[in-house]
C-alpha positions as a Markdown table, in Angstrom:
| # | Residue | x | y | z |
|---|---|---|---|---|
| 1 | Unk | 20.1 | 20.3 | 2.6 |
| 2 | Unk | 17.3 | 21.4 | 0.9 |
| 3 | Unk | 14.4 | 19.1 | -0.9 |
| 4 | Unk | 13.2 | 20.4 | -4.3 |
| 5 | Unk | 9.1 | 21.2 | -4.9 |
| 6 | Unk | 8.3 | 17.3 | -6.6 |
| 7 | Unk | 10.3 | 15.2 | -4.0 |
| 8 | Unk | 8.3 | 17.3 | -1.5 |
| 9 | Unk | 5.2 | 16.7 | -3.4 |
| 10 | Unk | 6.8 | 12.9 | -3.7 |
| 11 | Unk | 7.0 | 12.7 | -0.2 |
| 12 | Unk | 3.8 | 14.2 | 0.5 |
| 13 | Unk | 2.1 | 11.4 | -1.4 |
| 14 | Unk | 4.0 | 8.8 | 0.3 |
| 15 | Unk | 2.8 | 9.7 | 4.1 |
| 16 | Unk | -0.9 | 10.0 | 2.5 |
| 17 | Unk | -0.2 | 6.3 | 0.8 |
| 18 | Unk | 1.0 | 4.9 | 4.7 |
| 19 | Unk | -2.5 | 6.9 | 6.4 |
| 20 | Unk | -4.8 | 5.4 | 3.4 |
| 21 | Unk | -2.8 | 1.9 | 4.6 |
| 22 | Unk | -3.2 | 2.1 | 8.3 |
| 23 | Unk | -7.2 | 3.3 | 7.8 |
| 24 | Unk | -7.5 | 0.0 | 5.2 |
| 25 | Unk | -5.9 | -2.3 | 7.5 |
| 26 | Unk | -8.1 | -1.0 | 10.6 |
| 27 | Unk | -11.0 | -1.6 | 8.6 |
| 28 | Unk | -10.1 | -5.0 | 6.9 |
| 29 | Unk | -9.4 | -5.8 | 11.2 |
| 30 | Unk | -12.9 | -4.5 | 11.9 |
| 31 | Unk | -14.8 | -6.5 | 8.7 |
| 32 | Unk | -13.2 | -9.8 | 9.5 |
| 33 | Unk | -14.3 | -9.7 | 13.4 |
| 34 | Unk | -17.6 | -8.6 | 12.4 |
| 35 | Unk | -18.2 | -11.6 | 10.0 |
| 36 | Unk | -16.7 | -13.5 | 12.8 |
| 37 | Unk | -19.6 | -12.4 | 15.5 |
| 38 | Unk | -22.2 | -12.7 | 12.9 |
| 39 | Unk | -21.0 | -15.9 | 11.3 |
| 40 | Unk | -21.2 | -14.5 | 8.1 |
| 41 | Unk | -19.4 | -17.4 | 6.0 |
| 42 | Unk | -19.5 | -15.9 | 2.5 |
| 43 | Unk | -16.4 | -16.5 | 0.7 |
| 44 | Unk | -16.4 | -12.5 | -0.9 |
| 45 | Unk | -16.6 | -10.3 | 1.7 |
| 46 | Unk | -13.5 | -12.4 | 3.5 |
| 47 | Unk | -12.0 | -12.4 | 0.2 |
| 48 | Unk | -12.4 | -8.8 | -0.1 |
| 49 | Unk | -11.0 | -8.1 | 3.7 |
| 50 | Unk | -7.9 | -10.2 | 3.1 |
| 51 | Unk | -7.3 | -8.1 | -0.3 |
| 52 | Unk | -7.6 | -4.9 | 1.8 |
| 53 | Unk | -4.8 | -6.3 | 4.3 |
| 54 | Unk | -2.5 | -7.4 | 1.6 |
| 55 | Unk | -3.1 | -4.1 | -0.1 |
| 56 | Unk | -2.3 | -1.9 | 3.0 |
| 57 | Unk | 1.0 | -4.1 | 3.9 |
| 58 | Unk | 1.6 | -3.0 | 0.1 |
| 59 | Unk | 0.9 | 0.5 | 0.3 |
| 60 | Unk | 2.7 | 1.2 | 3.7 |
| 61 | Unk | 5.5 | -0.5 | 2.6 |
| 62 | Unk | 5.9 | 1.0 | -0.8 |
| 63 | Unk | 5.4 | 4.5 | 1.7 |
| 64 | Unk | 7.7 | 3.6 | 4.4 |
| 65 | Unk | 10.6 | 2.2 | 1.9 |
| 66 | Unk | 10.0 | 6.1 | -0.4 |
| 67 | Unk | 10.3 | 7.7 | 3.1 |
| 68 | Unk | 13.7 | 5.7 | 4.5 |
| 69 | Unk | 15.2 | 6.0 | 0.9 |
| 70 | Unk | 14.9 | 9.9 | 0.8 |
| 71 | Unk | 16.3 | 10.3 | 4.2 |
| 72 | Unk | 19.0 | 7.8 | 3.5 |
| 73 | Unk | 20.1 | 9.7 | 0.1 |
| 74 | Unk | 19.9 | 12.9 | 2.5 |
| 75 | Unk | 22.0 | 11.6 | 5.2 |
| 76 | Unk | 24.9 | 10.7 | 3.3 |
| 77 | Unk | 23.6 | 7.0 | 3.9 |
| 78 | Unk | 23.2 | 6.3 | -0.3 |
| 79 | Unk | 24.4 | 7.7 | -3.1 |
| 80 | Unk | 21.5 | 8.9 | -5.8 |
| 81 | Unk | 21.4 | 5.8 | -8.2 |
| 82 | Unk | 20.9 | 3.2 | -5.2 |
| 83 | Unk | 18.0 | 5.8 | -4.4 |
| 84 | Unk | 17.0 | 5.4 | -8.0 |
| 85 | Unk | 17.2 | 1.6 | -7.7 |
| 86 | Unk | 15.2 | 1.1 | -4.4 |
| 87 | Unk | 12.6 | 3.3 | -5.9 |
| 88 | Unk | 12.6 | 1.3 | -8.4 |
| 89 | Unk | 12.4 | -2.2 | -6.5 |
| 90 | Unk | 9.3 | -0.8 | -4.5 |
| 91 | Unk | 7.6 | 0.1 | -7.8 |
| 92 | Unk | 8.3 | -3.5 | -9.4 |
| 93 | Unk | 7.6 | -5.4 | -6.1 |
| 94 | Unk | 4.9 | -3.3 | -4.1 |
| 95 | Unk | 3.3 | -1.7 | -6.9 |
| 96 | Unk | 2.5 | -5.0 | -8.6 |
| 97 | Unk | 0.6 | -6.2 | -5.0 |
| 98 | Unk | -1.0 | -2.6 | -4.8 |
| 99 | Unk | -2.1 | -3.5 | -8.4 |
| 100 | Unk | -3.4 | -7.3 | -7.9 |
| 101 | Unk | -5.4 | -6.7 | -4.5 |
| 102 | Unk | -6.6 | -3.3 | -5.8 |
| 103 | Unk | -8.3 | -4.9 | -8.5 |
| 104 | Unk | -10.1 | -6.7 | -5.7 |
| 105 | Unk | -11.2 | -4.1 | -3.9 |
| 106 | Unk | -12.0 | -1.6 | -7.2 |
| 107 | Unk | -14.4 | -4.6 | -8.0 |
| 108 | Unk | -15.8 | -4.7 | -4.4 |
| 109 | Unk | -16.6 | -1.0 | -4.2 |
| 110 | Unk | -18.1 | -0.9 | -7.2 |
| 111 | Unk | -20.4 | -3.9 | -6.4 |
| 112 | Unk | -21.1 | -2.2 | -3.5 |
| 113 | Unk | -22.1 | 1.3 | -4.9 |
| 114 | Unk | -24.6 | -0.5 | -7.4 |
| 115 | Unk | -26.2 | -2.0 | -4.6 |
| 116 | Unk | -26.6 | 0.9 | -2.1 |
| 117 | Unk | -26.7 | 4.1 | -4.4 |
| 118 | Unk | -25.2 | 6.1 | -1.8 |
| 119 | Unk | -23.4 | 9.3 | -2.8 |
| 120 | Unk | -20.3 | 7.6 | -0.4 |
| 121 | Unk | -20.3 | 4.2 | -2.0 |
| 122 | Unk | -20.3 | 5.8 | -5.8 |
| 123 | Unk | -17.6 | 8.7 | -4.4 |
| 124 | Unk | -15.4 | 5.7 | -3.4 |
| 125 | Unk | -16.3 | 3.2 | -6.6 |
| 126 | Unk | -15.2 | 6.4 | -8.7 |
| 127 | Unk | -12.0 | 6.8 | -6.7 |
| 128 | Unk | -10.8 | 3.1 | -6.6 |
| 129 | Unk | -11.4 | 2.9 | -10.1 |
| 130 | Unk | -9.4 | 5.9 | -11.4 |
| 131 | Unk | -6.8 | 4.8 | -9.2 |
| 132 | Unk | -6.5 | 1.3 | -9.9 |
| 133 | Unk | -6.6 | 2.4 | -14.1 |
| 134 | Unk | -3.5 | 5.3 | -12.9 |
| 135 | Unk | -1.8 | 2.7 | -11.1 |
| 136 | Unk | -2.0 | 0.1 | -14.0 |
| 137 | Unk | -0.8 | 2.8 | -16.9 |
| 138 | Unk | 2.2 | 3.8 | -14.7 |
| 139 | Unk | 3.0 | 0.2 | -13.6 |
| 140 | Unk | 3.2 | -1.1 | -17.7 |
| 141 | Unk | 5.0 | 2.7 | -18.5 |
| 142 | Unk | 7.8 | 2.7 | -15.9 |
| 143 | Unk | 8.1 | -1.5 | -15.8 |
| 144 | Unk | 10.8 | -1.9 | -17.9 |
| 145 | Unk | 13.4 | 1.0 | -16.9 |
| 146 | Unk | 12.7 | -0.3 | -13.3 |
| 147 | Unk | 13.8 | -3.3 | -14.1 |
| 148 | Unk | 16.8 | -2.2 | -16.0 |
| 149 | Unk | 17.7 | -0.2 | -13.2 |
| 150 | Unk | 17.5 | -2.5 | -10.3 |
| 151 | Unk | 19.2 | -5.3 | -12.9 |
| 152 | Unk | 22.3 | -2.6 | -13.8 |
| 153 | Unk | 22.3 | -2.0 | -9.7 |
| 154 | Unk | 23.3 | -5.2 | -9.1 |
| 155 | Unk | 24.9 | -6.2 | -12.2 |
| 156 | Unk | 27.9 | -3.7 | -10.5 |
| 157 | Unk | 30.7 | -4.4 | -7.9 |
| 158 | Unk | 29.3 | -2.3 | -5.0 |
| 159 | Unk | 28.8 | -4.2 | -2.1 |
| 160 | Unk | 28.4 | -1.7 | 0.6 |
| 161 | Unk | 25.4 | 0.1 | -1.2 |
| 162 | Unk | 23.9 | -3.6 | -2.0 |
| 163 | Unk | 24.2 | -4.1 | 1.7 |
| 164 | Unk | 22.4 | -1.3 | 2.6 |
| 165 | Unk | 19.6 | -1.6 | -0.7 |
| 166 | Unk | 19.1 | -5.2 | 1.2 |
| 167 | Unk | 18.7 | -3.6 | 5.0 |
| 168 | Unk | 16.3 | -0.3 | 4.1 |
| 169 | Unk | 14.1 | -3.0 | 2.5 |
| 170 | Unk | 14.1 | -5.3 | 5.2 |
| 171 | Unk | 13.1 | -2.2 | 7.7 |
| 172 | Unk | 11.0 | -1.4 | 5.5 |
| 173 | Unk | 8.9 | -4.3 | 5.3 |
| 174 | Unk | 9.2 | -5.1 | 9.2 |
| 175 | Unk | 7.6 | -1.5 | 9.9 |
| 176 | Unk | 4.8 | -2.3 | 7.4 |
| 177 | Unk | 4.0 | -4.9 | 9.0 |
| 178 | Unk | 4.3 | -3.0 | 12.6 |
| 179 | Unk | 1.9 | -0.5 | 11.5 |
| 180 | Unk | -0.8 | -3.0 | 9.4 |
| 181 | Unk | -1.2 | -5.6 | 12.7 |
| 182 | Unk | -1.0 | -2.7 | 14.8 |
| 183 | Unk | -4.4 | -1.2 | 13.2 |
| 184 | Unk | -6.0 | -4.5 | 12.5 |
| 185 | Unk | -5.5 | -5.3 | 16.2 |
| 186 | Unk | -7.2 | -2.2 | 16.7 |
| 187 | Unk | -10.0 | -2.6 | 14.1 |
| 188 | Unk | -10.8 | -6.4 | 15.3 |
| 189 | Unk | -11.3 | -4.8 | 18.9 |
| 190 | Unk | -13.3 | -1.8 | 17.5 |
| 191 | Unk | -16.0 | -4.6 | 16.1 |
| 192 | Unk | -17.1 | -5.2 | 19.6 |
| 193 | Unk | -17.9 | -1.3 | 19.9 |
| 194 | Unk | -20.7 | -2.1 | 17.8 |
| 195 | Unk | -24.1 | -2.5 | 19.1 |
| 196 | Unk | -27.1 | -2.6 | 16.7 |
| 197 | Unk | -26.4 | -1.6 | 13.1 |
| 198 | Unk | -23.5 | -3.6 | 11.6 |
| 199 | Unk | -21.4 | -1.8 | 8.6 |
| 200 | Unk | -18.6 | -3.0 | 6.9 |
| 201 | Unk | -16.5 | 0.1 | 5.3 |
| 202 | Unk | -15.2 | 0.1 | 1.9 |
| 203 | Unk | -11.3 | 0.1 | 1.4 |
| 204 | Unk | -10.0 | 2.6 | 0.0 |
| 205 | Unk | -7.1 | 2.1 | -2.9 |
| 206 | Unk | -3.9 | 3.4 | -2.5 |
């Protein structure tokens, strides 16, 4: 079985979407311990951290339903429209948290560049903000066929592929949330790695 050039490129972008996920989540880990040690009590920066972990349960779980989809479809599992449709339920669903919590951390980073100048801090404001505007013009273009899809999926008598729809989003979700505690477990104990200078990374979007 042989996967043409743009599912490969597809694919591709889904595995960086996961990594981007893991390396937010390990950061938002590491921010909220270091506000922790350092009493910081600001209301922002823990609002910001908390948008970065929503946002990385999002992206890997956008990622990791793409990925089980595709190999699914190849298996024999699915046939192509319930790929179609579960594509299509992770853009509707994910893609509208991706969106929201984004916006948060677009905001955040560009706050953030303003205030420190750094050619990092501006490389990262410029690259949250194309992606959250991309991210918002596919989200209102491919809205409404999504919908219609995932509506005309169900709207039909086939129970077995609604079964399985149902279970590759449930694993899905439970290995998204495997891999985003995972890394904030990791980034929390990272904060106590710290010794003198204190800095809290910027998210990156997905």
């Amino acid at each position: 079985l042989y996967m043409d050039l743009g599912l490969m490129i597809y694919v591709i972008f889904l595995v960086l979407d996961i990594l981007i996920s893991i390396w937010n989540s390990y950061n938002a880990g590491k921010s909220l311990e270091i506000m922790k040690i350092e009493n910081i009590e600001s209301d922002w920066p823990r609002m910001v951290a908390y948008s970065a972990l929503i946002l990385s349960f999002a992206g890997a779980a956008y990622g990791d339903l793409g990925i089980l989809s595709i190999i699914a479809y190849y298996l024999g599992y699915i046939n192509i429209y319930t790929l179609i449709s579960l594509l299509s339920f992770s853009f509707i669903v994910f893609g509208f948290l991706i969106i929201v919590f984004g916006l948060v951390i677009t905001v955040d980073s560009i706050i953030t560049a303003y205030k420190t100048r750094s050619f990092t801090s501006i490389l990262v404001a410029i690259y949250n903000s194309i992606a959250t505007i991309w991210n918002i013009y596919t989200y209102v273009q491919g809205f409404s066929y999504a919908l219609q899809t995932v509506n005309g999926f169900f709207s039909s008598e086939d129970r077995n592929s609604q079964a399985i729809f149902v279970i590759l989003i449930i694993l899905a979700v439970l290995i998204a949330i495997f891999m985003v505690y995972g890394a904030y477990k990791h980034g929390k104990a990272s904060a106590y790695k710290i010794k003198q200078e204190i800095s809290v990374p910027s998210p990156v979007e997905a």
